[in-house]
Amino acid sequence: MPTVSVKRDLLFRALGRTYTDEEFDELCFEFGLELDEITSEKEIISKEQGNVKAQGASDVVLYKIDVPANRYDLLCLEGLVRGLQVFKERIKAPVYKRLMPNGKIQKLIITEETAKVRPFAVAAVLRNIKFTKDRYDSFIELQEKLHQNICRKRALVAIGTHDLDTLSGPFTYTAKRPSDIKFKPLNRTKEYTACELMKIYKTDNHLKHYLHIIENKPLYPVIYDSNGVVLSMPPIINGDHSKITVNTRNVFIECTGTDFTKAKIVLDIIVTMFSEYCEKQFTVEAAEVVFPNGKSHTFPELAYRKEMVRADLINKKVGIRETPENLAKLLTRMYLKSEVIGDGNQIEIEIPPTRADIIHACDIVEDAAIAYGYNNIQMTLPKTYTIANQFPLNKLTELLRHDMAAAGFTEALTFALCSQEDIADKLGLDISATKAVHISNPKTAEFQVARTTLLPGLLKTIAANRKMPLPLKLFEISDIVVKDSSRDVGAKNYRHLCAVYYNKNPGFEIIHGLLDRIMQLLDVHPGEDKGGYVIKASEGPTFFPGRCAEIFARGQSIGKLGVLHPDVITKFELTMPCSSLEINIEPFL
Amino acid sequence: MADGPVAELLLRRLEAADGGLDSAELAAELGVEHQAVVGAVKSLQALGEVIEAELRSTKRWELTAEGEDIAREGSHEARVFRSVPPEGLAQSELMRLPSGKVGFSKAMSNKWIRVDKSAADGPRVFRVVDSMEDEVQRRLQLVQGGQAEKLGEKEKSELRKRKLLTEVTLKTYWVSKGSAFSTSISKQETELSPEMISSGSWRDRPFKSYNFAARGVLPDSGHLHPLLKVRSQFRQIFLEMGFTEMPTDNFIESSFWNFDALFQPQQHPARDQHDTFFLQDPAEALQLPMDYVQRVKRTHSQGGYGSQGYKYNWKLDEARKNLLRTHTTSASARALYRLAQKKPFTPAKYFSIDRVFRNETLDATHLAEFHQIEGVVADHGLTLGHLMGVLREFFTKLGITQLRFKPAYNPYTEPSMEVFSYHQGLKKWVEVGNSGIFRPEMLLPMGLPENVSVIAWGLSLERPTMIKYGINNIRELVGHKVNLQMVYDSPLCRLDTEPRPAQTQVAA
């Protein structure tokens, strides 16, 4: 969930009133926001870097507000204020207009070279805007928030904003060999080639995260003006030449990306949020984008869409009984201008360009419910009549674990993920023999594979509890995973039961006795016949030679028991003899 | 009958004694071990007020075994001196004597003997004096005779250094008559025996009283894991509410069932390598229900079922990618898909509690795997009010009655609501679960009828367990670093009988 940090006093000034922290928290809760933290720049710096560094930092109170991940229109102070003011019916939702310029329209021409690296671009102009320090900071911060969220860390969309008065159109969006791109990047004093920049930014804590997006491409995207001035090399850096300042009056905005829909949404959000500060409030100057196929489109789209939803559908989905007129009012408070039309049961809802999150009637239903107030909805119980059933494997597991504890063994709960070493080397096995499922992106060795046996987890539990009085008697009934090409995903869980006995003597007879008890509980009698169980001498690197047996029940091998090999004991950092038992319980369902 | 001969003697002496007597003195007088007198004192004490005994400790010097030997036979140096005849003795021969090595150097420093190194057949030892006084023996004999006080501190400490003397602390009792003193005490029985029962002798016997303040002996037993005890209770609650358990025994899931089927777009951050464990082997799902996959693809990329869709290029390869399921909602999706194939539609209530996996940064409350609890109800015409009603019943069974609901965003539910409960201890509202109504874009491609709604909610198993058992670090609860003592000591899990402060909620 993105967190937006706003100055409290600035927020209250914009809202036209003040709130206590509790009141504002309450308002947030009702609207689906969360007042996450009340802090200041000074407090943040002092927390992260110590009191010394924090000296002189601003102690202006900041509200950190958690915003739902799909509400891009609430990612800055301007949007939050507009949303809350409309919600509280203090203002009417502004109507955003795209205007054609008086003079020539700004043009962005896309060449076909971009197709393989970053094919889409959209653009718009904010004309006669008036920044202040706070507005400017908010403008920059909004771009950063959009980059981190909907733009997927600039992979899907990257935003460039430029001082239009320093440039001269038409603009060309193309892709070139990195060695052929040379310009002075933002906040640098000299020119570099793209190759040099990629090297320099490897150590830049902010920019290094974006390099991978184009690093291995033969051509890098770049935008020029008609004089060959570089506006930006998306998605990495803008040129220094056209950088905007507090004094910039005319802003050229370009969004490039690999996702056309998201590029259009991002452009709409930026211009709707900041056209508030244009001379003609809430108007945006159009720009023309010419695609490689020669077709041209005008942006921003600023599309208003109409949806029709029946009032009784909203009432039925929420569980309320409101008149269509009331519902229309509720929706209007959510920035969705609505009116009752037709037979008096139809509500026509206008979806503004700021609400790209509304893609289905269910999104409209939710907004009606939020405006109604979730906590005002009457709670009722559904009349759904059903008979409960347990999942048979879990039912058997529940029964068995109680009797395992009754037999004196204590239940462990170990991780399903572990290292290759745990399930192979440490047990004297080769990893290829385990049929283990391998994880491709583990952050540490602890998450290399899914376990194929419960034994390592139990041995590690003993190792972590060596100070406890002996004997230690542990068990676990849980799932292991092995590759299985007969399953749709190519892997299958098996429910295993594992038990270990750890003491000054190996206690094979105790583990053997436990097996006998388990079989008794499962109503399987000893004997070699089809319905019975028997153990037969076996071997394996995990066990001490001559102290291992395979368990057969109901005609199939279900596992092994035995005294662990001293090498296994040592590798798990244990010192005492240990015997173990591990079986698959699924044949007993 | 008195409690053994020593106790009987003690009582007789005490009757005659003026004031009281000392246990060590009594032992000496009776010629028995002090320990026997102490035993008698303790058994008489156990009878109640018969005697009073005050513990006194005195220090006393005692000879060590070697000291006793010397008191009897003389010191090593004296023994050396005596073995040297007037004509002298070869040093090598002297050294072979039992006291030779120790005695020689002492006798030399006492100047009782000398060595002539120029003798023809090797060094030879001669007497220097005709006679000597064996002071060591004399002092030890004094101590033995109970006259240790006649020795100076320096002398005693020298003998202690030579390990001939040790100082022992003697615990003795000063015994006096108790308020219920009597010389005719009958022995109290400790326990009822089969013989007493058969002979009936228990009728005439007094029995020792029990010390009820003492702790009992804990039974040898196995123990269930606290987290799984809580799991059992949650299962029980769902079963009581008529919910059927879904199969969740597949940790490995395809991206399709984990994300795409839930209308979670392919660029969603949850599908990032940083959040999800993907598989190297088996890297891809082998089979997907292709008809259904086509409907899901169309809904994502173009919309449909009343939806605008996400309008992006949906890729089958991305959906095939295998992963460790990030939520049990993938299992719910499979269950709902199966339900959709059954015609006609029958309402269903499902639940599951099982492991899920996240490739997250680990800390005191986050592990890479945890348990998710999920409840699902599918029926015609379910509302948000129904969801809240079911949640109220569910949380009431957990002992949580003060609830409120906050609008939230989940990719696959709309409307969505986070569930908060008022925490009496923290004095604030804390999130206890997440819930919502599954999006039509998820349900309709499965083939569920249009007027069927599915409400669902979820929470983690670990968090309520940590709160219930007062555990701050999740590693002490889950995984091999568990504290087994905590497992041994953990009480029953009774979720609805939590002692809670009186609620001050005003009736609506």
GROMACS .gro file of N, CA and C in nm, chain A residues 50-145:
model
  288
   50GLY      N    1   2.014   0.934   1.349
   50GLY     CA    2   2.059   0.984   1.477
   50GLY      C    3   2.027   1.132   1.495
   51ASN      N    4   2.029   1.176   1.623
   51ASN     CA    5   1.988   1.311   1.658
   51ASN      C    6   2.076   1.419   1.597
   52VAL      N    7   2.206   1.386   1.584
   52VAL     CA    8   2.301   1.488   1.536
   52VAL      C    9   2.264   1.533   1.396
   53LYS      N   10   2.241   1.434   1.310
   53LYS     CA   11   2.207   1.463   1.170
   53LYS      C   12   2.074   1.539   1.160
   54ALA      N   13   1.988   1.516   1.260
   54ALA     CA   14   1.854   1.574   1.253
   54ALA      C   15   1.852   1.721   1.291
   55GLN      N   16   1.962   1.769   1.348
   55GLN     CA   17   1.964   1.908   1.392
   55GLN      C   18   1.941   2.002   1.274
   56GLY      N   19   1.852   2.096   1.294
   56GLY     CA   20   1.827   2.193   1.188
   56GLY      C   21   1.722   2.145   1.088
   57ALA      N   22   1.684   2.016   1.095
   57ALA     CA   23   1.583   1.967   1.002
   57ALA      C   24   1.447   2.023   1.043
   58SER      N   25   1.356   2.024   0.949
   58SER     CA   26   1.226   2.085   0.973
   58SER      C   27   1.143   2.003   1.073
   59ASP      N   28   1.077   2.074   1.166
   59ASP     CA   29   0.987   1.998   1.255
   59ASP      C   30   0.841   2.028   1.224
   60VAL      N   31   0.815   2.062   1.099
   60VAL     CA   32   0.678   2.075   1.051
   60VAL      C   33   0.610   1.937   1.059
   61VAL      N   34   0.489   1.933   1.115
   61VAL     CA   35   0.422   1.804   1.136
   61VAL      C   36   0.381   1.742   1.002
   62LEU      N   37   0.418   1.615   0.984
   62LEU     CA   38   0.382   1.541   0.863
   62LEU      C   39   0.282   1.433   0.896
   63TYR      N   40   0.181   1.417   0.811
   63TYR     CA   41   0.091   1.304   0.820
   63TYR      C   42   0.134   1.203   0.715
   64LYS      N   43   0.157   1.080   0.757
   64LYS     CA   44   0.181   0.975   0.659
   64LYS      C   45   0.052   0.896   0.643
   65ILE      N   46   0.000   0.897   0.523
   65ILE     CA   47  -0.132   0.840   0.499
   65ILE      C   48  -0.121   0.723   0.401
   66ASP      N   49  -0.171   0.608   0.443
   66ASP     CA   50  -0.173   0.490   0.354
   66ASP      C   51  -0.291   0.502   0.259
   67VAL      N   52  -0.261   0.485   0.131
   67VAL     CA   53  -0.362   0.500   0.026
   67VAL      C   54  -0.381   0.364  -0.042
   68PRO      N   55  -0.506   0.325  -0.072
   68PRO     CA   56  -0.527   0.197  -0.142
   68PRO      C   57  -0.447   0.193  -0.272
   69ALA      N   58  -0.394   0.074  -0.305
   69ALA     CA   59  -0.300   0.062  -0.417
   69ALA      C   60  -0.361   0.097  -0.552
   70ASN      N   61  -0.495   0.100  -0.563
   70ASN     CA   62  -0.554   0.130  -0.695
   70ASN      C   63  -0.601   0.274  -0.707
   71ARG      N   64  -0.582   0.354  -0.601
   71ARG     CA   65  -0.630   0.493  -0.605
   71ARG      C   66  -0.514   0.588  -0.635
   72TYR      N   67  -0.474   0.592  -0.765
   72TYR     CA   68  -0.362   0.677  -0.806
   72TYR      C   69  -0.399   0.825  -0.792
   73ASP      N   70  -0.530   0.853  -0.784
   73ASP     CA   71  -0.574   0.992  -0.774
   73ASP      C   72  -0.559   1.046  -0.633
   74LEU      N   73  -0.514   0.962  -0.538
   74LEU     CA   74  -0.497   1.009  -0.401
   74LEU      C   75  -0.351   1.011  -0.359
   75LEU      N   76  -0.260   1.005  -0.458
   75LEU     CA   77  -0.118   0.991  -0.426
   75LEU      C   78  -0.047   1.123  -0.399
   76CYS      N   79  -0.121   1.234  -0.399
   76CYS     CA   80  -0.058   1.362  -0.365
   76CYS      C   81  -0.157   1.446  -0.287
   77LEU      N   82  -0.105   1.552  -0.225
   77LEU     CA   83  -0.189   1.640  -0.143
   77LEU      C   84  -0.311   1.690  -0.222
   78GLU      N   85  -0.286   1.731  -0.349
   78GLU     CA   86  -0.392   1.789  -0.431
   78GLU      C   87  -0.507   1.690  -0.447
   79GLY      N   88  -0.472   1.564  -0.476
   79GLY     CA   89  -0.573   1.461  -0.498
   79GLY      C   90  -0.645   1.424  -0.370
   80LEU      N   91  -0.569   1.412  -0.259
   80LEU     CA   92  -0.629   1.377  -0.130
   80LEU      C   93  -0.732   1.482  -0.091
   81VAL      N   94  -0.692   1.609  -0.103
   81VAL     CA   95  -0.781   1.718  -0.063
   81VAL      C   96  -0.907   1.715  -0.149
   82ARG      N   97  -0.889   1.700  -0.281
   82ARG     CA   98  -1.004   1.702  -0.372
   82ARG      C   99  -1.099   1.586  -0.337
   83GLY      N  100  -1.041   1.467  -0.313
   83GLY     CA  101  -1.122   1.349  -0.280
   83GLY      C  102  -1.201   1.370  -0.151
   84LEU      N  103  -1.132   1.422  -0.048
   84LEU     CA  104  -1.198   1.439   0.082
   84LEU      C  105  -1.302   1.552   0.078
   85GLN      N  106  -1.272   1.660   0.006
   85GLN     CA  107  -1.367   1.772  -0.002
   85GLN      C  108  -1.494   1.731  -0.074
   86VAL      N  109  -1.479   1.653  -0.180
   86VAL     CA  110  -1.597   1.605  -0.253
   86VAL      C  111  -1.676   1.508  -0.163
   87PHE      N  112  -1.602   1.421  -0.091
   87PHE     CA  113  -1.662   1.323   0.000
   87PHE      C  114  -1.745   1.394   0.106
   88LYS      N  115  -1.690   1.505   0.157
   88LYS     CA  116  -1.760   1.580   0.261
   88LYS      C  117  -1.857   1.683   0.201
   89GLU      N  118  -1.877   1.678   0.072
   89GLU     CA  119  -1.968   1.767  -0.002
   89GLU      C  120  -1.936   1.914   0.018
   90ARG      N  121  -1.807   1.946   0.031
   90ARG     CA  122  -1.768   2.086   0.047
   90ARG      C  123  -1.741   2.150  -0.089
   91ILE      N  124  -1.702   2.067  -0.188
   91ILE     CA  125  -1.686   2.117  -0.323
   91ILE      C  126  -1.750   2.017  -0.421
   92LYS      N  127  -1.769   2.062  -0.542
   92LYS     CA  128  -1.815   1.971  -0.646
   92LYS      C  129  -1.692   1.923  -0.721
   93ALA      N  130  -1.696   1.800  -0.768
   93ALA     CA  131  -1.580   1.748  -0.841
   93ALA      C  132  -1.554   1.833  -0.964
   94PRO      N  133  -1.432   1.883  -0.982
   94PRO     CA  134  -1.403   1.965  -1.100
   94PRO      C  135  -1.412   1.882  -1.228
   95VAL      N  136  -1.440   1.949  -1.337
   95VAL     CA  137  -1.443   1.882  -1.467
   95VAL      C  138  -1.314   1.916  -1.541
   96TYR      N  139  -1.241   1.815  -1.582
   96TYR     CA  140  -1.112   1.837  -1.647
   96TYR      C  141  -1.134   1.851  -1.797
   97LYS      N  142  -1.069   1.955  -1.857
   97LYS     CA  143  -1.089   1.980  -2.000
   97LYS      C  144  -0.958   1.979  -2.074
   98ARG      N  145  -0.962   1.919  -2.192
   98ARG     CA  146  -0.847   1.924  -2.281
   98ARG      C  147  -0.870   2.037  -2.379
   99LEU      N  148  -0.775   2.129  -2.392
   99LEU     CA  149  -0.790   2.242  -2.483
   99LEU      C  150  -0.691   2.230  -2.598
  100MET      N  151  -0.735   2.272  -2.716
  100MET     CA  152  -0.640   2.280  -2.826
  100MET      C  153  -0.568   2.413  -2.812
  101PRO      N  154  -0.440   2.416  -2.840
  101PRO     CA  155  -0.365   2.541  -2.820
  101PRO      C  156  -0.406   2.646  -2.923
  102ASN      N  157  -0.376   2.771  -2.888
  102ASN     CA  158  -0.405   2.880  -2.981
  102ASN      C  159  -0.312   2.872  -3.101
  103GLY      N  160  -0.185   2.841  -3.069
  103GLY     CA  161  -0.088   2.830  -3.178
  103GLY      C  162  -0.076   2.688  -3.227
  104LYS      N  163   0.048   2.648  -3.256
  104LYS     CA  164   0.068   2.513  -3.310
  104LYS      C  165   0.066   2.410  -3.197
  105ILE      N  166   0.008   2.295  -3.225
  105ILE     CA  167   0.003   2.188  -3.123
  105ILE      C  168   0.142   2.125  -3.110
  106GLN      N  169   0.182   2.093  -2.984
  106GLN     CA  170   0.311   2.025  -2.964
  106GLN      C  171   0.299   1.884  -3.017
  107LYS      N  172   0.404   1.841  -3.091
  107LYS     CA  173   0.400   1.711  -3.156
  107LYS      C  174   0.512   1.623  -3.104
  108LEU      N  175   0.481   1.495  -3.080
  108LEU     CA  176   0.584   1.397  -3.043
  108LEU      C  177   0.576   1.286  -3.146
  109ILE      N  178   0.687   1.267  -3.220
  109ILE     CA  179   0.685   1.168  -3.328
  109ILE      C  180   0.762   1.044  -3.282
  110ILE      N  181   0.695   0.929  -3.285
  110ILE     CA  182   0.759   0.804  -3.243
  110ILE      C  183   0.816   0.734  -3.365
  111THR      N  184   0.944   0.696  -3.361
  111THR     CA  185   1.004   0.623  -3.473
  111THR      C  186   0.994   0.473  -3.445
  112GLU      N  187   1.008   0.395  -3.552
  112GLU     CA  188   0.985   0.251  -3.535
  112GLU      C  189   1.094   0.180  -3.454
  113GLU      N  190   1.211   0.246  -3.437
  113GLU     CA  191   1.319   0.183  -3.359
  113GLU      C  192   1.278   0.156  -3.214
  114THR      N  193   1.179   0.231  -3.165
  114THR     CA  194   1.139   0.215  -3.025
  114THR      C  195   1.064   0.083  -3.001
  115ALA      N  196   1.017   0.023  -3.112
  115ALA     CA  197   0.928  -0.093  -3.101
  115ALA      C  198   0.986  -0.203  -3.013
  116LYS      N  199   1.118  -0.226  -3.024
  116LYS     CA  200   1.174  -0.339  -2.951
  116LYS      C  201   1.214  -0.306  -2.808
  117VAL      N  202   1.218  -0.179  -2.773
  117VAL     CA  203   1.264  -0.148  -2.639
  117VAL      C  204   1.153  -0.086  -2.551
  118ARG      N  205   1.077   0.007  -2.607
  118ARG     CA  206   0.979   0.080  -2.526
  118ARG      C  207   0.884   0.150  -2.621
  119PRO      N  208   0.784   0.079  -2.671
  119PRO     CA  209   0.715   0.125  -2.791
  119PRO      C  210   0.617   0.241  -2.773
  120PHE      N  211   0.570   0.267  -2.650
  120PHE     CA  212   0.460   0.364  -2.638
  120PHE      C  213   0.505   0.496  -2.578
  121ALA      N  214   0.438   0.603  -2.624
  121ALA     CA  215   0.462   0.734  -2.565
  121ALA      C  216   0.334   0.816  -2.574
  122VAL      N  217   0.310   0.897  -2.471
  122VAL     CA  218   0.198   0.992  -2.471
  122VAL      C  219   0.252   1.123  -2.417
  123ALA      N  220   0.183   1.235  -2.444
  123ALA     CA  221   0.235   1.365  -2.400
  123ALA      C  222   0.122   1.464  -2.378
  124ALA      N  223   0.154   1.569  -2.303
  124ALA     CA  224   0.057   1.676  -2.279
  124ALA      C  225   0.133   1.799  -2.230
  125VAL      N  226   0.063   1.914  -2.227
  125VAL     CA  227   0.127   2.039  -2.183
  125VAL      C  228   0.042   2.102  -2.072
  126LEU      N  229   0.108   2.141  -1.964
  126LEU     CA  230   0.041   2.222  -1.861
  126LEU      C  231   0.083   2.366  -1.888
  127ARG      N  232  -0.013   2.447  -1.929
  127ARG     CA  233   0.017   2.583  -1.978
  127ARG      C  234  -0.007   2.684  -1.866
  128ASN      N  235   0.084   2.779  -1.854
  128ASN     CA  236   0.071   2.888  -1.756
  128ASN      C  237   0.044   2.838  -1.614
  129ILE      N  238   0.127   2.746  -1.576
  129ILE     CA  239   0.111   2.690  -1.441
  129ILE      C  240   0.185   2.780  -1.343
  130LYS      N  241   0.140   2.780  -1.218
  130LYS     CA  242   0.210   2.859  -1.117
  130LYS      C  243   0.252   2.766  -1.003
  131PHE      N  244   0.384   2.739  -0.998
  131PHE     CA  245   0.435   2.656  -0.889
  131PHE      C  246   0.469   2.743  -0.769
  132THR      N  247   0.468   2.681  -0.652
  132THR     CA  248   0.534   2.738  -0.534
  132THR      C  249   0.627   2.627  -0.490
  133LYS      N  250   0.705   2.650  -0.387
  133LYS     CA  251   0.796   2.546  -0.340
  133LYS      C  252   0.717   2.419  -0.305
  134ASP      N  253   0.608   2.435  -0.229
  134ASP     CA  254   0.530   2.318  -0.188
  134ASP      C  255   0.465   2.247  -0.306
  135ARG      N  256   0.412   2.326  -0.400
  135ARG     CA  257   0.348   2.267  -0.518
  135ARG      C  258   0.450   2.191  -0.602
  136TYR      N  259   0.565   2.255  -0.618
  136TYR     CA  260   0.673   2.194  -0.698
  136TYR      C  261   0.716   2.061  -0.634
  137ASP      N  262   0.736   2.063  -0.502
  137ASP     CA  263   0.777   1.940  -0.431
  137ASP      C  264   0.672   1.831  -0.449
  138SER      N  265   0.545   1.871  -0.440
  138SER     CA  266   0.436   1.774  -0.455
  138SER      C  267   0.435   1.715  -0.597
  139PHE      N  268   0.464   1.801  -0.696
  139PHE     CA  269   0.468   1.760  -0.837
  139PHE      C  270   0.575   1.652  -0.857
  140ILE      N  271   0.692   1.677  -0.800
  140ILE     CA  272   0.804   1.581  -0.812
  140ILE      C  273   0.770   1.452  -0.738
  141GLU      N  274   0.712   1.468  -0.617
  141GLU     CA  275   0.681   1.355  -0.532
  141GLU      C  276   0.573   1.265  -0.596
  142LEU      N  277   0.476   1.327  -0.660
  142LEU     CA  278   0.371   1.249  -0.726
  142LEU      C  279   0.431   1.161  -0.836
  143GLN      N  280   0.526   1.219  -0.914
  143GLN     CA  281   0.590   1.140  -1.019
  143GLN      C  282   0.661   1.019  -0.959
  144GLU      N  283   0.727   1.043  -0.844
  144GLU     CA  284   0.799   0.934  -0.777
  144GLU      C  285   0.701   0.826  -0.730
  145LYS      N  286   0.588   0.869  -0.670
  145LYS     CA  287   0.488   0.772  -0.623
  145LYS      C  288   0.431   0.692  -0.739
   0.00000   0.00000   0.00000
